[in-house]
XYZ file of C-alpha atoms in Angstrom:
783
model
C 12.620 -0.203 28.838
C 14.319 2.151 26.461
C 13.173 5.318 25.761
C 15.296 6.746 22.677
C 15.044 10.322 21.963
C 16.063 12.163 19.228
C 14.018 15.467 18.992
C 15.451 17.176 22.366
C 17.116 20.331 21.360
C 20.145 21.965 23.656
C 20.202 25.636 23.987
C 21.388 27.643 25.514
C 21.379 28.926 29.228
C 19.154 32.005 28.458
C 16.703 30.032 25.725
C 16.456 28.295 28.631
C 15.720 30.527 31.261
C 13.448 32.685 29.143
C 11.249 29.697 27.934
C 10.505 28.553 31.478
C 9.519 31.766 32.133
C 7.154 31.498 28.913
C 5.515 28.904 30.656
C 4.832 30.573 33.677
C 7.944 28.782 35.834
C 9.762 30.669 38.386
C 13.091 30.972 38.210
C 14.625 32.792 40.760
C 13.649 33.011 44.657
C 15.521 33.950 47.903
C 16.937 30.285 47.895
C 17.154 27.114 46.441
C 14.974 25.222 48.592
C 12.160 28.240 47.794
C 12.352 27.381 44.140
C 12.154 23.706 43.995
C 9.312 24.122 45.940
C 7.774 26.868 43.808
C 8.645 24.901 40.969
C 7.064 21.466 42.227
C 4.012 23.065 43.463
C 3.608 24.629 40.030
C 4.012 21.061 38.816
C 1.034 19.665 40.465
C -1.673 21.471 38.391
C -4.282 19.556 39.895
C -4.356 20.678 42.952
C -6.048 24.362 42.817
C -4.631 25.736 46.161
C -1.269 26.338 47.674
C -2.168 23.892 50.764
C -3.593 20.946 48.001
C -0.538 21.301 46.069
C 1.555 20.901 49.213
C -0.633 17.614 50.182
C 0.091 16.136 46.249
C 4.009 17.131 47.207
C 3.231 15.212 50.472
C 2.353 12.371 48.089
C 5.533 11.538 46.027
C 8.882 10.582 47.731
C 12.411 12.513 48.300
C 13.701 9.425 50.109
C 12.895 6.394 51.788
C 12.486 8.387 54.669
C 11.275 12.095 53.810
C 8.083 12.959 51.277
C 8.916 15.826 48.800
C 7.149 18.490 51.086
C 8.773 17.320 53.840
C 12.413 17.192 52.514
C 11.850 20.757 50.656
C 11.064 21.833 54.344
C 14.179 21.174 55.644
C 15.356 24.250 53.548
C 18.216 22.243 51.912
C 20.636 24.418 49.766
C 21.677 21.368 47.372
C 19.137 18.632 46.063
C 21.632 15.390 45.479
C 21.718 13.835 41.619
C 19.856 10.823 43.358
C 17.276 13.206 45.059
C 16.518 15.199 42.305
C 15.297 11.971 40.120
C 14.045 10.169 42.317
C 11.668 12.946 42.453
C 11.811 13.531 38.845
C 11.091 9.586 37.743
C 7.897 10.353 39.949
C 6.791 13.006 37.597
C 7.483 11.325 34.256
C 5.089 8.451 35.657
C 7.611 5.757 37.255
C 6.474 4.335 40.455
C 9.296 4.423 43.740
C 10.079 0.681 44.758
C 7.711 -0.504 41.373
C 9.971 0.465 38.368
C 12.509 1.523 39.633
C 14.514 1.289 43.383
C 15.346 4.159 45.699
C 19.061 2.887 45.298
C 19.166 2.789 42.237
C 18.064 5.528 40.952
C 20.972 6.552 38.440
C 21.222 3.682 37.222
C 17.814 3.166 36.197
C 17.891 6.350 34.216
C 20.767 5.003 32.440
C 19.456 1.688 31.486
C 16.135 3.745 30.236
C 18.466 6.256 28.549
C 16.451 8.857 30.658
C 19.328 12.219 30.088
C 21.025 13.917 33.615
C 22.649 16.341 34.902
C 26.204 15.908 35.651
C 26.243 16.234 39.026
C 24.182 17.340 42.363
C 22.231 20.613 42.373
C 24.054 23.430 44.157
C 22.865 26.345 42.878
C 19.459 28.039 41.171
C 20.895 27.802 38.036
C 21.790 24.699 37.900
C 18.375 23.643 39.105
C 16.393 25.789 36.031
C 18.831 23.404 33.922
C 17.782 20.314 35.557
C 13.686 21.320 35.422
C 14.448 22.453 31.972
C 16.064 19.033 30.769
C 13.579 17.052 32.624
C 10.313 19.241 31.331
C 11.888 17.774 27.783
C 12.699 14.144 28.974
C 10.664 11.507 27.732
C 8.066 9.672 30.165
C 6.709 6.847 30.654
C 3.178 7.730 28.914
C 5.474 7.920 25.645
C 5.565 11.917 25.397
C 7.449 14.276 27.496
C 7.390 16.008 30.966
C 5.985 19.223 29.688
C 3.071 17.351 27.581
C 2.674 14.991 30.706
C 2.085 18.020 32.763
C -0.369 19.360 30.456
C -2.750 17.103 30.491
C -3.302 18.099 34.413
C -3.781 21.679 33.513
C -0.163 22.965 33.800
C -0.504 25.086 30.265
C -3.681 26.026 30.715
C -2.918 29.643 31.689
C -1.216 30.291 28.134
C -4.843 28.373 26.705
C -5.365 29.747 22.911
C -1.695 30.474 21.722
C 1.007 29.305 20.209
C 3.571 28.532 22.531
C 7.111 26.890 21.197
C 8.912 24.895 24.242
C 12.556 23.267 23.249
C 11.050 23.742 19.366
C 7.948 22.044 19.622
C 4.206 23.633 20.124
C 2.657 22.836 22.990
C -1.152 21.362 23.982
C -2.281 25.209 24.945
C -5.456 24.935 22.377
C -8.804 23.744 24.411
C -10.363 21.181 21.994
C -13.691 21.564 23.408
C -13.987 24.268 21.339
C -13.021 22.472 17.775
C -15.137 24.079 15.228
C -16.458 21.064 13.028
C -17.911 21.766 9.000
C -17.694 21.142 6.433
C -17.272 22.610 2.439
C -17.096 21.499 -1.013
C -14.240 22.292 -2.962
C -14.808 22.574 -6.135
C -12.222 20.567 -8.326
C -10.594 20.475 -12.126
C -12.255 16.827 -12.742
C -15.483 15.790 -14.467
C -14.966 12.036 -13.582
C -18.479 11.087 -14.175
C -18.753 12.895 -17.080
C -22.063 15.584 -16.869
C -20.435 18.546 -17.776
C -20.011 19.636 -14.448
C -16.945 19.985 -12.648
C -16.851 17.867 -9.657
C -17.405 18.673 -6.265
C -15.480 17.581 -3.260
C -16.168 17.058 0.363
C -14.168 17.863 2.923
C -14.596 17.359 6.787
C -12.331 20.214 8.856
C -11.617 20.472 12.721
C -9.829 23.610 13.329
C -9.427 25.619 16.687
C -12.058 27.825 18.120
C -9.353 30.283 18.886
C -9.754 30.715 14.592
C -12.442 32.829 15.288
C -10.625 34.878 17.666
C -8.275 35.553 14.682
C -5.405 32.649 15.333
C -4.593 31.211 12.118
C -3.866 27.339 11.762
C -1.708 25.578 9.701
C -3.590 22.347 8.548
C -3.165 18.750 8.378
C -5.030 17.607 5.452
C -5.547 13.124 5.632
C -6.265 12.135 2.058
C -8.642 9.396 3.320
C -10.811 7.479 0.958
C -12.428 4.911 3.707
C -13.063 8.203 5.542
C -17.053 8.104 5.000
C -17.750 4.147 4.897
C -16.442 1.272 2.783
C -18.737 -1.644 1.093
C -18.779 -5.039 1.257
C -16.110 -6.530 -1.525
C -17.318 -10.456 -1.461
C -19.008 -10.214 -4.440
C -16.346 -8.662 -6.531
C -13.102 -10.767 -4.767
C -11.436 -12.552 -7.074
C -10.864 -16.169 -7.220
C -7.170 -16.698 -7.711
C -7.079 -18.208 -10.993
C -7.006 -21.596 -11.855
C -4.142 -21.179 -14.576
C -1.343 -18.830 -15.995
C -1.727 -17.713 -19.043
C 0.709 -18.207 -22.212
C 1.709 -14.437 -22.773
C 2.992 -13.411 -26.675
C 6.172 -11.372 -27.052
C 5.304 -7.752 -26.477
C 6.502 -4.930 -24.896
C 4.583 -2.409 -23.108
C 4.191 1.518 -24.036
C 4.213 4.319 -21.111
C 0.750 5.979 -20.099
C -0.015 8.658 -22.160
C -0.359 12.150 -19.966
C -4.182 13.333 -18.939
C -5.682 16.273 -20.415
C -8.321 18.094 -18.505
C -11.456 19.663 -20.441
C -11.963 23.475 -19.604
C -15.202 23.526 -18.007
C -16.356 26.046 -16.380
C -16.301 27.733 -12.754
C -19.526 27.262 -10.718
C -20.858 31.240 -10.392
C -20.526 32.430 -7.244
C -23.316 34.570 -5.659
C -21.936 35.354 -2.313
C -19.446 34.907 0.562
C -19.775 33.875 3.815
C -17.033 32.544 6.968
C -19.448 30.158 8.565
C -19.867 26.292 7.122
C -23.813 25.375 6.252
C -23.043 21.607 7.237
C -21.821 20.432 10.663
C -18.638 17.797 10.237
C -20.472 14.397 12.096
C -17.769 11.917 11.464
C -14.886 11.852 14.006
C -10.968 12.438 13.031
C -9.470 8.859 12.552
C -5.640 8.979 13.305
C -4.499 10.346 16.939
C -1.324 12.057 15.401
C -3.375 14.244 14.018
C -5.297 14.972 17.585
C -2.175 15.276 19.186
C -1.616 18.634 17.088
C -5.413 19.634 17.109
C -4.650 20.059 20.797
C -1.686 22.252 19.583
C -3.691 24.050 17.538
C -2.725 22.631 13.977
C -6.488 22.250 12.220
C -7.241 18.867 10.921
C -8.705 18.328 7.741
C -10.370 14.753 5.871
C -11.429 14.678 2.261
C -12.201 11.027 1.099
C -12.136 12.512 -2.139
C -13.607 11.917 -5.501
C -16.474 9.247 -6.134
C -17.010 8.909 -1.923
C -20.345 9.728 -0.240
C -21.174 13.751 -0.714
C -18.582 13.980 -3.313
C -18.962 13.861 -7.106
C -17.290 11.741 -9.431
C -16.023 7.754 -9.731
C -13.307 5.966 -8.270
C -10.464 5.393 -10.244
C -7.958 2.802 -7.481
C -4.597 5.278 -7.848
C -5.377 7.351 -10.628
C -4.785 10.970 -11.696
C -8.303 11.524 -11.057
C -7.543 10.575 -7.197
C -3.964 12.501 -7.162
C -6.080 15.767 -8.577
C -8.589 15.019 -5.665
C -6.201 15.556 -2.925
C -4.320 18.504 -4.702
C -7.514 20.192 -4.976
C -8.005 19.805 -1.037
C -4.348 21.370 -0.600
C -5.002 24.000 -3.046
C -8.210 25.534 -1.406
C -6.406 25.687 1.859
C -3.679 27.835 0.371
C -6.240 30.174 -0.327
C -5.687 29.690 -4.476
C -9.049 27.794 -4.895
C -12.971 27.958 -4.126
C -15.107 26.144 -2.426
C -18.932 25.945 -1.652
C -20.824 26.226 1.496
C -22.895 23.157 0.284
C -22.533 21.001 -2.952
C -24.859 22.402 -5.725
C -24.881 25.568 -4.174
C -23.261 29.439 -4.951
C -21.933 30.735 -1.911
C -18.207 30.813 -1.760
C -16.440 30.125 1.753
C -12.372 30.999 1.795
C -10.147 28.943 4.604
C -9.686 32.170 5.607
C -8.908 30.536 9.484
C -5.722 28.733 7.620
C -2.111 29.889 7.238
C -2.069 28.208 4.462
C 0.899 26.029 5.362
C -0.397 22.528 4.640
C 1.120 18.817 5.797
C -0.580 15.413 4.798
C -0.618 12.457 7.022
C -1.499 9.163 6.899
C -1.021 5.504 6.861
C -1.724 2.762 3.833
C -3.724 4.653 0.771
C -3.716 8.042 3.000
C -0.199 7.726 2.983
C -0.014 6.728 -0.530
C -2.660 9.819 -1.649
C -0.130 11.978 0.649
C 2.637 10.883 -1.659
C 0.158 11.460 -5.020
C -0.325 14.898 -4.013
C 3.463 15.798 -3.591
C 4.340 14.540 -6.619
C 1.846 17.513 -8.153
C 4.472 20.134 -6.685
C 1.573 21.832 -5.594
C 3.708 25.012 -3.476
C 0.837 25.380 -0.134
C 2.075 21.725 0.482
C 4.924 22.548 2.663
C 5.704 18.218 3.567
C 4.038 15.048 4.120
C 4.292 12.545 6.271
C 3.787 9.030 4.813
C 2.951 5.972 6.242
C 3.181 2.451 5.166
C 2.384 4.257 1.619
C 1.934 3.218 -1.805
C 4.689 4.650 -4.344
C 3.647 2.388 -7.735
C 0.614 0.275 -8.178
C 2.297 -2.288 -9.785
C 4.394 -2.854 -6.937
C 1.450 -3.295 -5.015
C -0.743 -5.790 -7.161
C 1.837 -6.858 -9.490
C 5.039 -8.216 -9.798
C 7.426 -9.141 -12.672
C 4.874 -10.490 -15.068
C 2.344 -11.793 -12.384
C -0.621 -10.817 -10.325
C -0.070 -10.586 -7.007
C -2.344 -9.500 -4.172
C -1.230 -7.695 -1.178
C -0.610 -9.473 1.987
C -3.505 -10.739 3.672
C -5.964 -9.769 0.849
C -5.959 -12.680 -1.891
C -7.876 -11.947 -4.665
C -7.920 -7.821 -4.000
C -7.535 -5.802 -7.223
C -8.031 -2.315 -8.330
C -11.454 -2.803 -9.224
C -12.005 -4.402 -6.288
C -10.656 -1.379 -4.062
C -12.416 0.976 -6.007
C -15.564 -0.934 -4.998
C -14.524 -0.554 -1.265
C -14.153 3.266 -1.576
C -16.759 4.026 -3.574
C -18.637 5.291 -0.386
C -21.709 6.839 -2.511
C -23.236 4.100 -2.586
C -24.308 4.565 1.018
C -26.334 7.508 -0.143
C -28.369 5.852 -2.573
C -30.433 8.684 -4.583
C -27.061 9.964 -4.908
C -25.484 6.715 -5.918
C -28.399 6.220 -8.204
C -27.906 9.173 -10.539
C -24.537 7.783 -11.922
C -24.989 4.149 -12.065
C -24.728 3.567 -15.454
C -21.754 5.518 -15.190
C -20.198 3.312 -12.182
C -20.543 -0.036 -13.632
C -19.133 1.200 -17.067
C -16.261 2.426 -14.894
C -15.699 -1.026 -12.910
C -15.740 -2.816 -16.531
C -13.556 -0.691 -17.276
C -11.178 -1.030 -14.793
C -11.482 -4.670 -14.902
C -10.418 -4.856 -18.026
C -7.359 -2.214 -17.932
C -5.877 -3.683 -14.501
C -5.414 -7.176 -16.893
C -5.549 -9.912 -14.448
C -4.786 -12.493 -17.505
C -0.892 -11.707 -17.752
C 0.455 -9.172 -14.879
C 2.461 -7.321 -17.033
C 3.440 -3.361 -16.424
C 0.605 -1.701 -18.689
C 0.050 1.919 -19.261
C -2.979 1.182 -16.963
C 0.015 0.827 -14.251
C 2.786 3.250 -15.619
C -0.242 5.753 -14.815
C -0.451 5.104 -11.539
C 3.187 5.124 -11.093
C 4.100 8.321 -8.805
C 7.998 7.215 -8.966
C 7.704 8.740 -12.159
C 6.705 12.652 -11.258
C 9.131 12.721 -8.195
C 11.266 15.425 -9.455
C 8.703 17.397 -9.202
C 8.205 17.376 -5.706
C 9.496 20.535 -3.843
C 8.776 19.921 -0.339
C 10.411 17.548 2.488
C 8.982 14.113 2.995
C 8.941 11.961 5.931
C 8.546 8.115 5.323
C 7.284 5.703 7.598
C 7.270 1.974 7.001
C 7.090 -1.609 8.572
C 10.034 -4.054 6.769
C 7.642 -6.396 7.767
C 4.992 -5.573 5.429
C 4.692 -7.441 2.961
C 0.732 -5.877 2.129
C 2.258 -2.657 0.956
C 6.036 -4.321 0.626
C 9.151 -2.407 1.636
C 9.784 -1.796 -2.322
C 7.624 1.283 -2.569
C 9.271 3.244 0.255
C 13.276 2.397 -0.761
C 12.423 2.840 -4.529
C 10.669 6.022 -3.523
C 14.168 7.480 -1.404
C 16.190 6.361 -4.470
C 14.525 8.244 -6.096
C 14.312 11.192 -3.761
C 17.709 11.337 -3.538
C 18.932 13.724 -6.347
C 16.643 16.166 -5.753
C 17.015 19.466 -3.352
C 13.973 18.078 -1.403
C 14.816 15.808 1.390
C 13.190 12.551 2.386
C 13.713 11.298 5.765
C 13.051 7.342 6.349
C 12.359 5.770 9.535
C 11.714 1.889 9.037
C 10.299 -0.468 11.972
C 10.243 -4.558 12.148
C 5.898 -4.475 12.487
C 3.878 -4.874 9.659
C 1.565 -2.466 8.210
C 1.091 -0.575 11.257
C 1.453 3.434 12.733
C 4.599 4.174 14.503
C 3.566 7.449 16.071
C 1.997 5.617 19.492
C 5.575 2.669 19.787
C 6.768 4.016 22.956
C 10.547 3.031 22.539
C 11.138 5.762 19.856
C 9.732 9.373 20.410
C 8.225 9.327 16.803
C 5.753 11.673 18.187
C 7.982 14.257 19.226
C 10.045 13.933 16.338
C 7.346 14.973 14.348
C 6.198 18.183 16.277
C 9.869 18.987 15.947
C 9.603 18.948 12.203
C 5.759 20.360 11.951
C 6.304 23.258 14.176
C 9.528 24.027 11.380
C 7.354 23.214 8.357
C 4.099 24.916 9.377
C 4.967 27.548 11.568
C 8.220 28.092 10.657
C 9.705 27.477 13.979
C 13.617 28.030 14.055
C 14.578 24.829 15.678
C 17.149 23.125 12.911
C 14.661 20.377 12.525
C 16.422 19.385 9.058
C 19.314 18.608 11.046
C 18.063 17.697 14.290
C 15.773 14.513 12.785
C 17.810 11.400 11.567
C 18.135 10.995 7.888
C 17.377 7.215 7.966
C 16.181 5.386 11.469
C 15.606 1.493 11.954
C 14.726 -0.500 14.546
C 16.942 -3.460 15.075
C 15.108 -6.825 15.075
C 16.842 -8.666 18.198
C 17.443 -6.092 20.865
C 13.941 -4.999 21.919
C 13.628 -0.793 22.029
C 16.570 -0.145 20.078
C 16.558 1.781 17.165
C 19.955 2.979 15.147
C 20.401 6.365 12.727
C 22.534 6.653 9.136
C 22.917 8.988 6.631
C 21.152 6.564 3.994
C 19.397 3.145 3.856
C 21.879 0.851 1.646
C 24.386 2.587 0.152
C 27.199 4.614 1.008
C 29.798 4.018 3.643
C 29.374 0.980 5.934
C 27.874 -1.186 2.755
C 29.204 -3.653 0.716
C 27.769 -6.957 -0.981
C 28.957 -9.973 -1.044
C 28.160 -12.820 -3.724
C 26.502 -15.737 -2.265
C 26.846 -18.653 -4.742
C 24.044 -21.130 -4.635
C 25.912 -24.196 -5.419
C 27.213 -26.211 -7.855
C 24.682 -29.163 -9.222
C 21.619 -28.829 -10.983
C 18.274 -29.314 -8.466
C 14.679 -30.589 -9.837
C 11.420 -30.277 -7.805
C 7.364 -30.722 -9.144
C 5.470 -27.630 -7.685
C 2.129 -29.484 -5.922
C 1.501 -26.685 -3.737
C -2.069 -25.586 -4.830
C -3.345 -29.426 -4.602
C -1.554 -29.610 -0.914
C -3.196 -26.281 -0.057
C -6.299 -27.555 -0.540
C -5.634 -31.259 0.799
C -5.103 -29.735 3.937
C -7.543 -26.881 3.769
C -4.697 -24.210 4.168
C -5.482 -20.513 4.339
C -3.030 -17.542 3.292
C -1.502 -16.872 6.354
C -0.858 -21.192 6.985
C 0.620 -20.700 3.682
C 3.024 -17.832 4.445
C 3.836 -20.323 7.863
C 4.169 -23.443 6.739
C 6.034 -22.715 3.580
C 9.554 -21.474 5.381
C 9.200 -24.150 8.144
C 11.977 -26.854 8.351
C 9.481 -29.617 8.412
C 6.693 -28.567 6.287
C 3.636 -29.281 4.401
C 4.988 -27.949 1.040
C 7.939 -30.291 1.907
C 7.878 -31.537 -2.110
C 7.174 -28.407 -3.224
C 10.289 -26.088 -2.890
C 14.301 -26.600 -2.221
C 15.496 -25.233 0.589
C 19.481 -24.271 0.358
C 21.123 -23.114 3.645
C 23.620 -20.765 2.485
C 25.405 -18.815 5.459
C 26.215 -19.537 9.345
C 27.593 -16.537 9.832
C 30.212 -16.821 12.858
C 29.935 -13.344 13.876
C 26.327 -11.284 13.468
C 25.573 -10.197 9.944
C 23.232 -7.367 9.380
C 21.405 -6.909 5.892
C 20.618 -3.718 4.518
C 19.520 -3.103 1.072
C 17.865 -4.967 -1.641
C 19.241 -8.537 -2.028
C 19.596 -9.480 -5.865
C 18.996 -13.059 -6.919
C 20.243 -14.297 -10.152
C 18.436 -17.263 -10.903
C 19.002 -19.503 -13.906
C 16.430 -22.373 -14.312
C 14.264 -24.344 -16.322
C 10.832 -25.599 -16.447
C 8.382 -28.025 -18.192
C 6.095 -25.397 -19.527
C 5.497 -22.550 -21.074
C 5.009 -19.854 -18.902
C 5.711 -20.544 -14.783
C 5.123 -18.820 -11.514
C 9.205 -18.367 -9.669
C 9.218 -17.635 -6.415
C 11.834 -17.525 -3.490
C 11.929 -16.773 0.009
C 15.374 -15.388 2.110
C 14.933 -17.096 5.619
C 16.507 -16.972 8.627
C 16.574 -20.580 9.799
C 17.236 -21.531 13.780
C 15.270 -22.002 17.079
C 14.787 -18.435 18.785
C 12.581 -16.184 20.355
C 11.898 -13.622 17.617
C 9.500 -9.980 17.696
C 6.113 -10.809 17.320
C 4.432 -9.659 13.820
C 2.960 -6.520 15.483
C 3.520 -4.052 18.498
C 1.761 -5.312 21.681
C -0.028 -3.593 24.010
C 2.080 -1.780 26.674
C -0.644 0.834 28.499
C -4.087 1.327 26.946
C -4.763 4.739 26.502
C -1.700 5.528 27.773
C -0.837 8.047 25.358
C -2.299 11.674 26.144
C -2.730 13.700 23.318
C -3.973 16.728 25.431
C -5.436 17.975 28.337
C -9.120 16.612 29.105
C -8.853 15.086 25.896
C -8.334 11.597 23.588
C -5.937 9.213 24.375
C -4.617 6.282 22.761
C -3.128 2.967 23.169
C 1.014 2.582 24.233
C 1.953 -0.644 21.799
C 5.828 -1.826 21.804
C 7.725 -4.506 19.829
C 8.699 -7.690 22.158
C 9.594 -11.102 21.829
C 7.505 -13.726 21.561
C 6.944 -15.482 24.381
C 7.523 -19.159 22.715
C 10.666 -19.453 20.095
C 9.709 -20.149 16.400
C 12.343 -22.062 13.880
C 12.265 -19.821 10.706
C 11.672 -15.915 10.297
C 10.820 -14.774 7.025
C 13.470 -11.744 5.990
C 12.421 -10.415 2.501
C 11.076 -12.826 -0.565
C 10.095 -11.885 -4.298
C 7.587 -13.559 -7.502
C 8.434 -13.543 -11.246
C 7.100 -15.026 -14.351
C 9.395 -16.815 -16.234
C 8.357 -14.952 -19.164
C 9.439 -11.655 -18.128
C 13.368 -12.132 -17.574
C 13.824 -8.995 -18.898
C 11.112 -6.333 -17.437
C 7.735 -6.751 -16.341
C 7.023 -3.992 -18.906
C 8.304 -6.725 -21.519
C 7.302 -10.666 -22.113
C 8.999 -13.642 -24.131
C 8.192 -16.301 -25.633
C 9.878 -19.592 -23.841
C 9.650 -23.167 -25.154
C 9.353 -25.543 -22.287
C 13.155 -26.916 -21.033
C 14.638 -23.604 -22.326
C 17.134 -22.433 -19.501
C 15.992 -18.664 -18.318
C 17.995 -16.647 -16.144
C 15.250 -14.519 -13.733
C 17.313 -11.134 -12.149
C 15.144 -11.112 -8.821
C 14.974 -7.865 -6.443
C 14.358 -9.125 -3.209
C 12.320 -7.029 -1.198
C 14.970 -4.359 0.702
C 15.620 -5.575 4.353
C 17.637 -4.459 7.439
C 18.046 -7.659 9.044
C 20.124 -8.593 11.533
C 21.070 -12.385 11.755
C 22.869 -13.248 15.024
C 26.029 -15.569 14.819
C 24.783 -18.876 14.781
C 21.782 -18.744 12.746
C 21.174 -19.745 9.380
C 20.778 -17.561 6.096
C 18.169 -19.930 3.890
C 17.166 -19.818 0.530
C 13.952 -21.210 -0.433
C 12.791 -21.406 -3.838
C 9.448 -22.967 -4.595
C 6.923 -21.913 -7.368
C 3.024 -20.604 -6.703
C 2.658 -18.415 -3.871
C -0.654 -19.559 -2.239
C -0.743 -16.045 -0.424
C -0.283 -13.952 -2.537
C -0.344 -14.814 -6.783
C -2.589 -16.722 -8.569
C -3.393 -20.498 -7.478
C -2.196 -22.498 -10.949
C -3.395 -26.448 -10.750
C -0.874 -27.316 -13.324
C 2.026 -28.932 -11.529
C 5.356 -27.484 -13.296
C 8.435 -29.153 -12.854
C 11.264 -26.563 -12.023
C 14.960 -27.417 -12.769
C 17.579 -25.158 -11.531
C 20.957 -24.708 -12.028
C 22.465 -23.555 -9.417
C 26.032 -23.294 -10.267
C 25.161 -20.849 -12.681
C 22.746 -18.934 -10.057
C 24.029 -16.379 -7.672
C 22.655 -14.120 -4.202
C 24.274 -10.822 -3.767
C 23.513 -10.015 -0.657
C 23.930 -6.123 1.290
C 25.637 -5.863 4.337
C 25.967 -2.946 6.707
C 29.643 -2.957 8.153
């Protein structure tokens, strides 16, 4: 086990003493033994009397011969490091004699990456320093010791106040008193064209202490799934059996959206108490973690969802403006009402007007979208597995592609999925005809025939508006996320580089998952440091304390590296790798083979990269490198591929793979401890996960991939006419990656036709001729 930690601060001794006193710990007694006894008694917050506390101390070991109570009763004048950390490890949740051995305490701390004081403790000052460090050390249960102690009531005497310790907020708010309410925010939209502003429902969870005057910052999650989803089986597209031949054409950019000047609703009164209860629970453990720390959490499903007006549009300007409207209300510059149709106004009077957005996938996507508005109340966003351009989600280089795991999904399908107004039939019936017209419009404009970058997709490219971003942003993404592919986050990262706003980047080895409950990284604690700074104004130097780029290694478990940037700057070089000198030919039979073997999308993803594959006749496998020393690929591999096909249009797919038998990480983190991650005192908990090696070796691993239409060699926005047999050169950026290839394993490139998991499935069998001598792969490498 390695408990990497980046969010721990090292303040001076006077600050440590002041903070220990703030949380009620003694820092001076008649003797070292008395100070230690009083401190450890305080740690036993679940015990309510002095005798009960001593009984609890007697259950903990100081040595193999003495329990803690007996050890301190001997009035020691010094405490060895071994004894201090034998006791400390037990408070951190480790079991003596099981997790660690008594004679190997210091070695266990070193291996686990737990910080230690330099020597034995011989004074009260040294004991205070050691206790301060221990309280800010990560535990077996993911959180720091002070957070773990808080779950037993250690901080209850501080309840209802913001308390800062080591630059971070403590769980000092009573989650039993949380106020749950709903309001309706007046937007600038009229997406259902009824001549009235769309009203947007928001559900709020705020600390009960706000009723007594506490001003809370707000974590806002724009979650289109919040009020439920619909069955999309009937509208999911069957992958088309024919690849259309395109005319030569170049697409224009999107036109800006112009809003009608709509009258605002009349206000007949103002109240501070909501008229509707928030009856749906929050969905994100990181939000709940901060709810216990005095942050309000707000969820809004947005325009066209149950309880709100309007129609869905999948990534359009309406969705951005819908999220921004909620932020503006929380920031005190927009109106809301107690009911959807009423005229009684309610303000976010309980909010300090500082807002952060959180969320994964579509939720994180809307955080990126809202940030590009430049709205001043948004102080930061924590965006995870997010889309920065919807073209890069549903299309690629002139092709229709499916997000990994969702073959046949498209913009119109997702609109149906999230149109939860259907769950309120009486409401949905009022706009039924308009909804069908909207779906027809989406279906036509998304263009599944040609797959080019059209004005429809340009309007859904948030990177066009990155220059408007005013707040610092954190992004987290999986390097094996074939749903929202890594290009989305890396291109966004590159786009933010020239801005004064900062972008922190976290890249893990999983797929489309959260990171806050992964044991080996203190992601939760880092976000606490960040949000305490951004929303509460705590002077903790979070911007410099948090690494700019944090990346998980794919070979060494529980290993995270940091750098100043990704795929560029000092330490990055490029290598041109030739593909060969000859010409090679193959014919794509993959659709027929897929059907003959009753394969699935997941099966295809597995089979296409195996050394022995049912798709062996439908691909070319090119072994490129077998390094004598470990190779670390970091950045965006680029393939210049010259080829011809015996058709006017064809799908070209490439996969960069790691070949060689080895135990590799499972696709996602596995369970370490069910409900082991505590979120606050007498409150919720979440599972603890960790990325682990699979129990059995595998023969191959996908590193990166790309797809392209042979009619789009110039750009996704420009198609050309190509005659069968004519050579074209495709300039393909593969998905960005950070991949550690151990010495002795083989880096290989697979070139094939249709991707049965992600592209459409043409029945025409196309023959490809690859001019390997005129082609090359450019690899970015970290030296």
